[in-house]
Tab-separated table of C-alpha atoms and ligand atoms in Angstrom:
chain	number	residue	atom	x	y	z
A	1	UNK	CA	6.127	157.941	75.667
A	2	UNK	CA	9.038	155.957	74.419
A	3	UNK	CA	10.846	153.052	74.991
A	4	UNK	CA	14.403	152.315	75.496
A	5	UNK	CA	14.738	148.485	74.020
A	6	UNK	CA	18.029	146.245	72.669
A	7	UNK	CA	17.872	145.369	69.414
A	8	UNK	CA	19.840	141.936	69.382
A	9	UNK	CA	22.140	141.010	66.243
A	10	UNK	CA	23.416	137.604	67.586
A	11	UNK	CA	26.414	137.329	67.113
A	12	UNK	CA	27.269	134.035	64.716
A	13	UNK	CA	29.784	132.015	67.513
A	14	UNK	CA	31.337	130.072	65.450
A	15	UNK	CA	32.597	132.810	63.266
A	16	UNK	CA	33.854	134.513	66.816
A	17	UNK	CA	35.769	131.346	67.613
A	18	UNK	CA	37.558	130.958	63.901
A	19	UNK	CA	38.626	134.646	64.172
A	20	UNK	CA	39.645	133.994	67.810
A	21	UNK	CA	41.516	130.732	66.763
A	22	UNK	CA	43.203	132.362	63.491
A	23	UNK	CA	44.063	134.958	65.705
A	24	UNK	CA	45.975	133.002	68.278
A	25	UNK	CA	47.702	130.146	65.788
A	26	UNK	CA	49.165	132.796	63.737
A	27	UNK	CA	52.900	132.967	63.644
A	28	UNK	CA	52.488	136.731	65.190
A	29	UNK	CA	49.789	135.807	67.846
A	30	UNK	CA	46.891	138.673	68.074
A	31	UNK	CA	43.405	139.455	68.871
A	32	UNK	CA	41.205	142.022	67.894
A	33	UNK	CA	40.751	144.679	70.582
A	34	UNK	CA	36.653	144.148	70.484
A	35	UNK	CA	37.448	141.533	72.682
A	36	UNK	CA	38.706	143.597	75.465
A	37	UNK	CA	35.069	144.527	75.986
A	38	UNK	CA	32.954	141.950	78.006
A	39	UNK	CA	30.726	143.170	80.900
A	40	UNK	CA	33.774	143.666	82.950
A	41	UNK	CA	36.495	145.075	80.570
A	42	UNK	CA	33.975	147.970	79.819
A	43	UNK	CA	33.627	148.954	83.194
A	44	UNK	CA	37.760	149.180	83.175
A	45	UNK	CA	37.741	151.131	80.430
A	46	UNK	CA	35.416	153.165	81.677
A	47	UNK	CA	37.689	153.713	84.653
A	48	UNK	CA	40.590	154.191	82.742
A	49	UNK	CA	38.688	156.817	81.359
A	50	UNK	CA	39.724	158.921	84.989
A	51	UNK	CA	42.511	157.909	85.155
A	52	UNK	CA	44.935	160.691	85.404
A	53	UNK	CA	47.529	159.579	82.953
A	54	UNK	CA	44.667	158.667	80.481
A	55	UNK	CA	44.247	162.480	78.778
A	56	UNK	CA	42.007	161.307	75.988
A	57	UNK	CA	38.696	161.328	77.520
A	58	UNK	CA	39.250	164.361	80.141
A	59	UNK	CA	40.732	166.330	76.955
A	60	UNK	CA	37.299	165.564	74.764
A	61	UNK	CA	35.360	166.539	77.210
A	62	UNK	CA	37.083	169.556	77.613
A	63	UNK	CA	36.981	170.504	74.001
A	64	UNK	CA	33.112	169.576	73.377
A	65	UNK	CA	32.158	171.523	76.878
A	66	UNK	CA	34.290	174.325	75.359
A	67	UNK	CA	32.383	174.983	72.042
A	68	UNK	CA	28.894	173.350	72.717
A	69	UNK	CA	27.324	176.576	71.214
A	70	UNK	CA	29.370	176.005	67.718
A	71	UNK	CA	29.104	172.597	68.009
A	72	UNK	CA	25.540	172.853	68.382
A	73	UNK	CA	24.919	175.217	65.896
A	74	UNK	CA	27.179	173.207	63.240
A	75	UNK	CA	25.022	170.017	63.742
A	76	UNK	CA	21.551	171.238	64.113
A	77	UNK	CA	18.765	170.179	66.146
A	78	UNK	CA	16.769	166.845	66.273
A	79	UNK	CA	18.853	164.600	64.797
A	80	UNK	CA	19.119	161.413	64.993
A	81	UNK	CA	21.850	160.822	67.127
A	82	UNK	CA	23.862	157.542	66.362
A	83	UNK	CA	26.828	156.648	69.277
A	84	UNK	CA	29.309	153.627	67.629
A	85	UNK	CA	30.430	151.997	70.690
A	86	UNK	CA	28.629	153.834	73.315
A	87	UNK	CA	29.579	152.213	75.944
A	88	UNK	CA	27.953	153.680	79.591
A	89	UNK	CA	26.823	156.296	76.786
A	90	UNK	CA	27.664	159.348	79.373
A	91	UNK	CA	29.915	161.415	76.581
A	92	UNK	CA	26.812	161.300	74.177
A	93	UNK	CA	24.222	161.879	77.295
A	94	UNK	CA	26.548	165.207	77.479
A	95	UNK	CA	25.436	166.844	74.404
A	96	UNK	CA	21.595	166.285	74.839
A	97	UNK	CA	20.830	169.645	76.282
A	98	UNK	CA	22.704	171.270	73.315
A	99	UNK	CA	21.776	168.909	70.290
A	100	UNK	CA	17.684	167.653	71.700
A	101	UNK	CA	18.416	164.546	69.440
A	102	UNK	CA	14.803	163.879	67.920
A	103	UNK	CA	16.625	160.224	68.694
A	104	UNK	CA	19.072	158.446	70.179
A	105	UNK	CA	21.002	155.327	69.444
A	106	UNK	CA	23.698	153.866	71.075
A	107	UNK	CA	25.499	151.178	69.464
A	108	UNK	CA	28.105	148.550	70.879
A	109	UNK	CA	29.816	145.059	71.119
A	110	UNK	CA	29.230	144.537	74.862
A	111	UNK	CA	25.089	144.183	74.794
A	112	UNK	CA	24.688	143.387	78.543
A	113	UNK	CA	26.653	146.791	80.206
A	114	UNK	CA	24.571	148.716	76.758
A	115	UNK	CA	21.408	147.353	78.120
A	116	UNK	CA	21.958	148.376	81.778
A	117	UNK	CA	23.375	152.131	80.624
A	118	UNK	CA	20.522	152.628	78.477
A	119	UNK	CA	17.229	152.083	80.413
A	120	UNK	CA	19.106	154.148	83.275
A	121	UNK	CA	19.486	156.926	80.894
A	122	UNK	CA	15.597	156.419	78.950
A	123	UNK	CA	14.702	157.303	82.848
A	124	UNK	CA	16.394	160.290	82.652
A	125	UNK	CA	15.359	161.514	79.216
A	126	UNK	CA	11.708	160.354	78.750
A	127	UNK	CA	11.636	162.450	75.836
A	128	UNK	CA	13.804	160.691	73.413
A	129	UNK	CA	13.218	157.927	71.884
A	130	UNK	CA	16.096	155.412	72.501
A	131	UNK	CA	16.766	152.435	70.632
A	132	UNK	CA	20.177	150.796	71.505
A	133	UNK	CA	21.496	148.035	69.414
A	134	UNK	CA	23.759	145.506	70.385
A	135	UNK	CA	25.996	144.673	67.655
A	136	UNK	CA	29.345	144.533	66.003
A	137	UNK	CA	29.777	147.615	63.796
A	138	UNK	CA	33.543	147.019	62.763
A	139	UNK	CA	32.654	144.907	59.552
A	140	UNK	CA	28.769	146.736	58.649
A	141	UNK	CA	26.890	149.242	59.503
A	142	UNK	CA	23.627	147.704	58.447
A	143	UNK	CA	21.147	149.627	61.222
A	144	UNK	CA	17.273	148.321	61.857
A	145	UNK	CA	14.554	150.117	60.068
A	146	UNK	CA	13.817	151.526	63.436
A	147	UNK	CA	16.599	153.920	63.299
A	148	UNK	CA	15.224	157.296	61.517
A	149	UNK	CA	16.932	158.341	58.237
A	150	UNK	CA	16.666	161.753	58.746
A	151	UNK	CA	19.633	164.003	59.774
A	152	UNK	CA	21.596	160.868	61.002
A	153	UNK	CA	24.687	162.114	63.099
A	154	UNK	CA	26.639	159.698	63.950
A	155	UNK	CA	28.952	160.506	67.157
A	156	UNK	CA	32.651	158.487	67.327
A	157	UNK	CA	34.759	159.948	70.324
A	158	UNK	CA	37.306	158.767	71.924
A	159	UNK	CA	39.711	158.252	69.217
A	160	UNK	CA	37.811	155.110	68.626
A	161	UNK	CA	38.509	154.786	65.139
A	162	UNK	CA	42.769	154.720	66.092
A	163	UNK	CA	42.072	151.020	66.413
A	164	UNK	CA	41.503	150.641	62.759
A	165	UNK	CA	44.828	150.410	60.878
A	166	UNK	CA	44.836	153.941	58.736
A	167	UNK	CA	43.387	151.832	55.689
A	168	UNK	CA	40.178	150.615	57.715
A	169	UNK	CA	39.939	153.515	59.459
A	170	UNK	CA	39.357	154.905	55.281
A	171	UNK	CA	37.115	152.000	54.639
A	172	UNK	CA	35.233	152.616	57.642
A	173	UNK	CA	34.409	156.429	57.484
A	174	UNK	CA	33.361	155.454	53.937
A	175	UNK	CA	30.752	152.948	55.311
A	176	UNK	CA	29.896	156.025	58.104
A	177	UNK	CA	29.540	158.314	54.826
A	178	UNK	CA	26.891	156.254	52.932
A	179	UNK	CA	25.051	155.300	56.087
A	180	UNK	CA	24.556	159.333	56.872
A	181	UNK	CA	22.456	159.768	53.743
A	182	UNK	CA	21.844	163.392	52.551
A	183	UNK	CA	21.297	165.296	55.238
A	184	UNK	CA	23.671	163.398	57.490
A	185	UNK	CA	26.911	164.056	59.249
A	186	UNK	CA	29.781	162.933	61.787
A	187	UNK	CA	30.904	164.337	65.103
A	188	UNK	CA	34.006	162.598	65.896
A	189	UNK	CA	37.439	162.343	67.983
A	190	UNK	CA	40.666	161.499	67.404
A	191	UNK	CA	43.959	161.239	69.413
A	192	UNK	CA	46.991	163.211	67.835
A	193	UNK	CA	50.359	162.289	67.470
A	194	UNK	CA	52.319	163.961	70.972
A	195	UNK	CA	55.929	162.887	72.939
A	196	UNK	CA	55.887	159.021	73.579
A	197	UNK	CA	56.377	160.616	77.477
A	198	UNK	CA	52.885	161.587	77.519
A	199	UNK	CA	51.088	158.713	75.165
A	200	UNK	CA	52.670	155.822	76.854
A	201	UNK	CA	51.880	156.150	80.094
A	202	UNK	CA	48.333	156.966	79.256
A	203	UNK	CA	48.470	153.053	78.417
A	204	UNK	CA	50.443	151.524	81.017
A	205	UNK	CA	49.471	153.635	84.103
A	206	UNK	CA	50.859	153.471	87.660
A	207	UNK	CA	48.279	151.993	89.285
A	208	UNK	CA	47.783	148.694	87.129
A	209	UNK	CA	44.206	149.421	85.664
A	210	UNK	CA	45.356	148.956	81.987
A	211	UNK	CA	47.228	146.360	82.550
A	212	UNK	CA	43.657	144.504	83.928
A	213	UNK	CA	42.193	146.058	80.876
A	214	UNK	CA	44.305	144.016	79.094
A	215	UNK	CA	44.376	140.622	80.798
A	216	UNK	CA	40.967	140.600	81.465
A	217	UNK	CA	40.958	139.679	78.137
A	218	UNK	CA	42.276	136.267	78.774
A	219	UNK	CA	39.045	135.720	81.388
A	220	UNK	CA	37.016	136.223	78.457
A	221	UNK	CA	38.869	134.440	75.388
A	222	UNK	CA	38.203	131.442	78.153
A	223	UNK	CA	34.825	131.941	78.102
A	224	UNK	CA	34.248	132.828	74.340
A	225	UNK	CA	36.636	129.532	73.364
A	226	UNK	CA	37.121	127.778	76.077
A	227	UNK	CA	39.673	128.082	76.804
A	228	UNK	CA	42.491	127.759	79.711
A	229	UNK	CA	44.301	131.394	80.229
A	230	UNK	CA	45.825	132.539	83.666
A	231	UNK	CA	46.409	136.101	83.492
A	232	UNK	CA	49.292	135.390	85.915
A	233	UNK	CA	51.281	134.064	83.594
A	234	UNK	CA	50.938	137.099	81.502
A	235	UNK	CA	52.299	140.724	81.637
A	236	UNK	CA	51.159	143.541	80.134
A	237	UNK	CA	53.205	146.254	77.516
A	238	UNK	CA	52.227	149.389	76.222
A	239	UNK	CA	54.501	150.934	73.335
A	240	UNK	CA	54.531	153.699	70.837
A	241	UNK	CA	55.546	152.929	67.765
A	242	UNK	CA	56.362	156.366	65.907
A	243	UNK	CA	57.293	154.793	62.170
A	244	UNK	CA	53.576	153.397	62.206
A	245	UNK	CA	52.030	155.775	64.760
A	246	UNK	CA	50.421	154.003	67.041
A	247	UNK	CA	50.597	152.607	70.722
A	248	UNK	CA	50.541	148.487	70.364
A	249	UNK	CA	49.458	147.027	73.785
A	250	UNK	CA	50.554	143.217	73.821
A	251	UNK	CA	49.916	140.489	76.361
A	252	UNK	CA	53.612	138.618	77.109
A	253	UNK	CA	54.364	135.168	78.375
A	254	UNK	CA	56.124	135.443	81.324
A	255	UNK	CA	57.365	131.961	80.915
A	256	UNK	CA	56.516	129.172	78.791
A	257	UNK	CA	52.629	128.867	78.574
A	258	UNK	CA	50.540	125.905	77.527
A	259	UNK	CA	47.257	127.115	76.451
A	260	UNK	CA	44.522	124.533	75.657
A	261	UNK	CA	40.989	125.559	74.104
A	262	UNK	CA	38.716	123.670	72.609
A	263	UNK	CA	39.252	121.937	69.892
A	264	UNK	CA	43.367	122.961	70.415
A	265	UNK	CA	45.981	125.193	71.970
A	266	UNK	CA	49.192	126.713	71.895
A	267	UNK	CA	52.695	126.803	73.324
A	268	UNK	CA	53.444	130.257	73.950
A	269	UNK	CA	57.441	130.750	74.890
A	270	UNK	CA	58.515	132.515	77.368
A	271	UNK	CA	59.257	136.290	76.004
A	272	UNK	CA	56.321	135.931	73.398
A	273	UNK	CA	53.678	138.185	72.918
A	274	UNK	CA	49.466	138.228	71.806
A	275	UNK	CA	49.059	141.557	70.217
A	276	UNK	CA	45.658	142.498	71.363
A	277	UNK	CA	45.998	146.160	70.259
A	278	UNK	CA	46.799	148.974	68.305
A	279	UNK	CA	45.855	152.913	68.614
A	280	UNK	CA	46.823	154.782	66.044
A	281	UNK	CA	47.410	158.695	66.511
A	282	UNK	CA	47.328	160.517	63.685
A	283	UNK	CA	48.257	164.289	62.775
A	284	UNK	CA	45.485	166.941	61.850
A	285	UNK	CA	46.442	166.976	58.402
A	286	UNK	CA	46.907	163.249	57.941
A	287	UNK	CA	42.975	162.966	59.588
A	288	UNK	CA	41.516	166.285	57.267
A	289	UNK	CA	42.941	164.354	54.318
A	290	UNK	CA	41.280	160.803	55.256
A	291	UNK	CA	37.792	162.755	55.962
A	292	UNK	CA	37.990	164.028	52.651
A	293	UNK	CA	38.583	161.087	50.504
A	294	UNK	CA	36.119	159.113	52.396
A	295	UNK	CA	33.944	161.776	51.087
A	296	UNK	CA	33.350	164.238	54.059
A	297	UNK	CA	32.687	168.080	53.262
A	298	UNK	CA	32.414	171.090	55.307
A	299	UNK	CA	34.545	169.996	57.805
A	300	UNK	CA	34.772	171.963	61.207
A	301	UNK	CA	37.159	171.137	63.962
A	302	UNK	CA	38.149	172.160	67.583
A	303	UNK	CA	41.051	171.575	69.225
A	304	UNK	CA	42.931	171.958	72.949
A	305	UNK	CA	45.383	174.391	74.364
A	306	UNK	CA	47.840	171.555	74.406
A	307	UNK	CA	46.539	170.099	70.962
A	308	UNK	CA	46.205	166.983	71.930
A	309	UNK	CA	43.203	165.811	70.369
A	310	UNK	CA	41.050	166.868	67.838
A	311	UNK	CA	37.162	167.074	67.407
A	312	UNK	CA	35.602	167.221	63.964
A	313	UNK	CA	32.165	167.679	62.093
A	314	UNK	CA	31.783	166.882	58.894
A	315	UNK	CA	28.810	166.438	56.546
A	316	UNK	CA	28.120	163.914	54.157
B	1	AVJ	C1	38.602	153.074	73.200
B	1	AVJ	C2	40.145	152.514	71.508
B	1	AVJ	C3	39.904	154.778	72.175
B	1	AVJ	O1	42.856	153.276	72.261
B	1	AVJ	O2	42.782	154.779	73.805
B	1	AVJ	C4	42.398	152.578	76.457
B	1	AVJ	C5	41.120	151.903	74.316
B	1	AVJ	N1	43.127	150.870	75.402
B	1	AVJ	N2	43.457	152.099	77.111
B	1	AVJ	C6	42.316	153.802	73.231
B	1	AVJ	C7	42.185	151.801	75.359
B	1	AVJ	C8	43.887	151.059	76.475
B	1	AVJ	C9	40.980	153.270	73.715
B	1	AVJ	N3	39.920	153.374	72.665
């Protein structure tokens, strides 16, 4: 019998508010995208995640579902199955029939929707143990002595890692690398460079639910600092950037905005924006190369008809 149970890292507030505050006083107002995820702005993304114009999720799934068998031999069986930002955890509760992770840990920012997705799925799969861990994994991967060391795989879909800037994105696959130990590898997903036509409206679809994404974050910066937002006075912009590769979603005054928090606030004018993200899309080659140097071997990947995303596994 096991037990699905949170492992709390508190988060140190007043570190959250200085990065919040930096963010917003500099002379290019942004925020870090982490904080698009409170209770509420992971349940939009995880209905963005139907959305029809939003092919990154649909097109994973497609190309796991596709080559479960190779993916499943290429990992192994019983590992110890890692899941950075897990989120309701359904893409990871996908490959338990093929991969019977010996263990199962499901990692992410947003601790209260983490706690709720896994004791419904510990139900479901009384056989593995579970041990999800509420925490921010941007900065350290530091995991609990209760997470095995054996055949660690950890699992990063989505094209997660595009929010890093390229050189983080290195940094961080590095950190991924010496937390695998030996026997360890990486299952992950990333979003390739395609027409703007096709990328932006996957982040500013018709029917509004990015843009809520997006200035939902507002309802929680007011909670995390105090502070006095009113998404109406925002809009929301999705853009691809092709010298830097990326889609930047910002969060633009619609007019001039006083903001008060505590402690300060802001005049916003009218016209400017709070970049609150970045998703960078990167080309096959570009991605094989940055496996490599962070020290990745006998990499395997699977693609779409369309090759719009890419899956890879790679051993330590
Ligand atoms: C979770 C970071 C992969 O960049 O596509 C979706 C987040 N933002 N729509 C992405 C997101 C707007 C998503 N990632």
């Amino acid at each position: 019998m096991s037990y699905g149970f949170i492992q709390l890292y508190q988060q140190n507030d007043d570190a959250v508010r200085a990065e919040l505050r930096e963010g917003l006083l500099d002379e290019h107002p942004w925020i870090s995208p982490k904080y698009l995820y409170d209770a509420l702005g992971s349940k939009l993304f995880a209905a963005i995640c139907a959305l029809p114009e939003y092919y990154p999720t649909r097109t994973e799934q497609g190309i796991l579902q596709e080559n479960m068998r190779a993916i499943g031999k290429s990992v192994g069986r019983g590992v110890t199955l890692i899941d950075l930002g897990a989120g309701d955890c359904a893409k990871a509760a996908k490959l338990f029939p093929a991969l019977q992770p010996a263990q199962y840990v499901p990692v992410d920012i947003s601790v209260e929707y983490l706690r709720e997705a896994v004791s419904a799925l510990q139900c479901l799969h009384p056989q593995i143990q579970m041990n999800g861990i509420g925490m921010d994994f941007s900065g350290s991967l530091d995991l609990p002595d209760e997470v095995r060391r054996e055949k660690r795989l950890f699992f990063y879909p989505g094209s997660s890692i595009g929010n890093f800037t390229p050189e983080q994105a290195a940094a961080f696959l590095g950190n991924v690398r010496d937390a695998c130990g030996r026997d360890g590898g990486l299952l992950i997903g990333v979003d390739l460079i395609k027409d703007p036509g096709i990328l932006e409206p996957a982040y500013d679809d018709a029917i509004g639910l990015t843009a809520a994404f997006n200035l939902n974050m507002l309802q929680h910066l007011n909670v995390l600092l105090g502070a006095d937002f009113r998404p109406n006075d925002w809009r929301h912009r999705a853009r691809f950037h092709s010298g830097h590769g990326r889609i930047e979603m910002h969060l633009e005054a619609r007019s001039e905005v006083q903001v008060r928090w505590n402690g300060g606030g802001r005049l916003f004018h009218e016209g400017q924006w709070i970049h609150t993200e970045s998703s960078y899309k990167y080309t096959r080659e570009a991605f094989l190369a940055m496996l490599e140097r962070a020290g990745f071997g006998e990499v395997r990947c699977w693609t779409d008809p369309n090759n719009w995303f890419l899956v890879c596994h790679a051993r330590a």
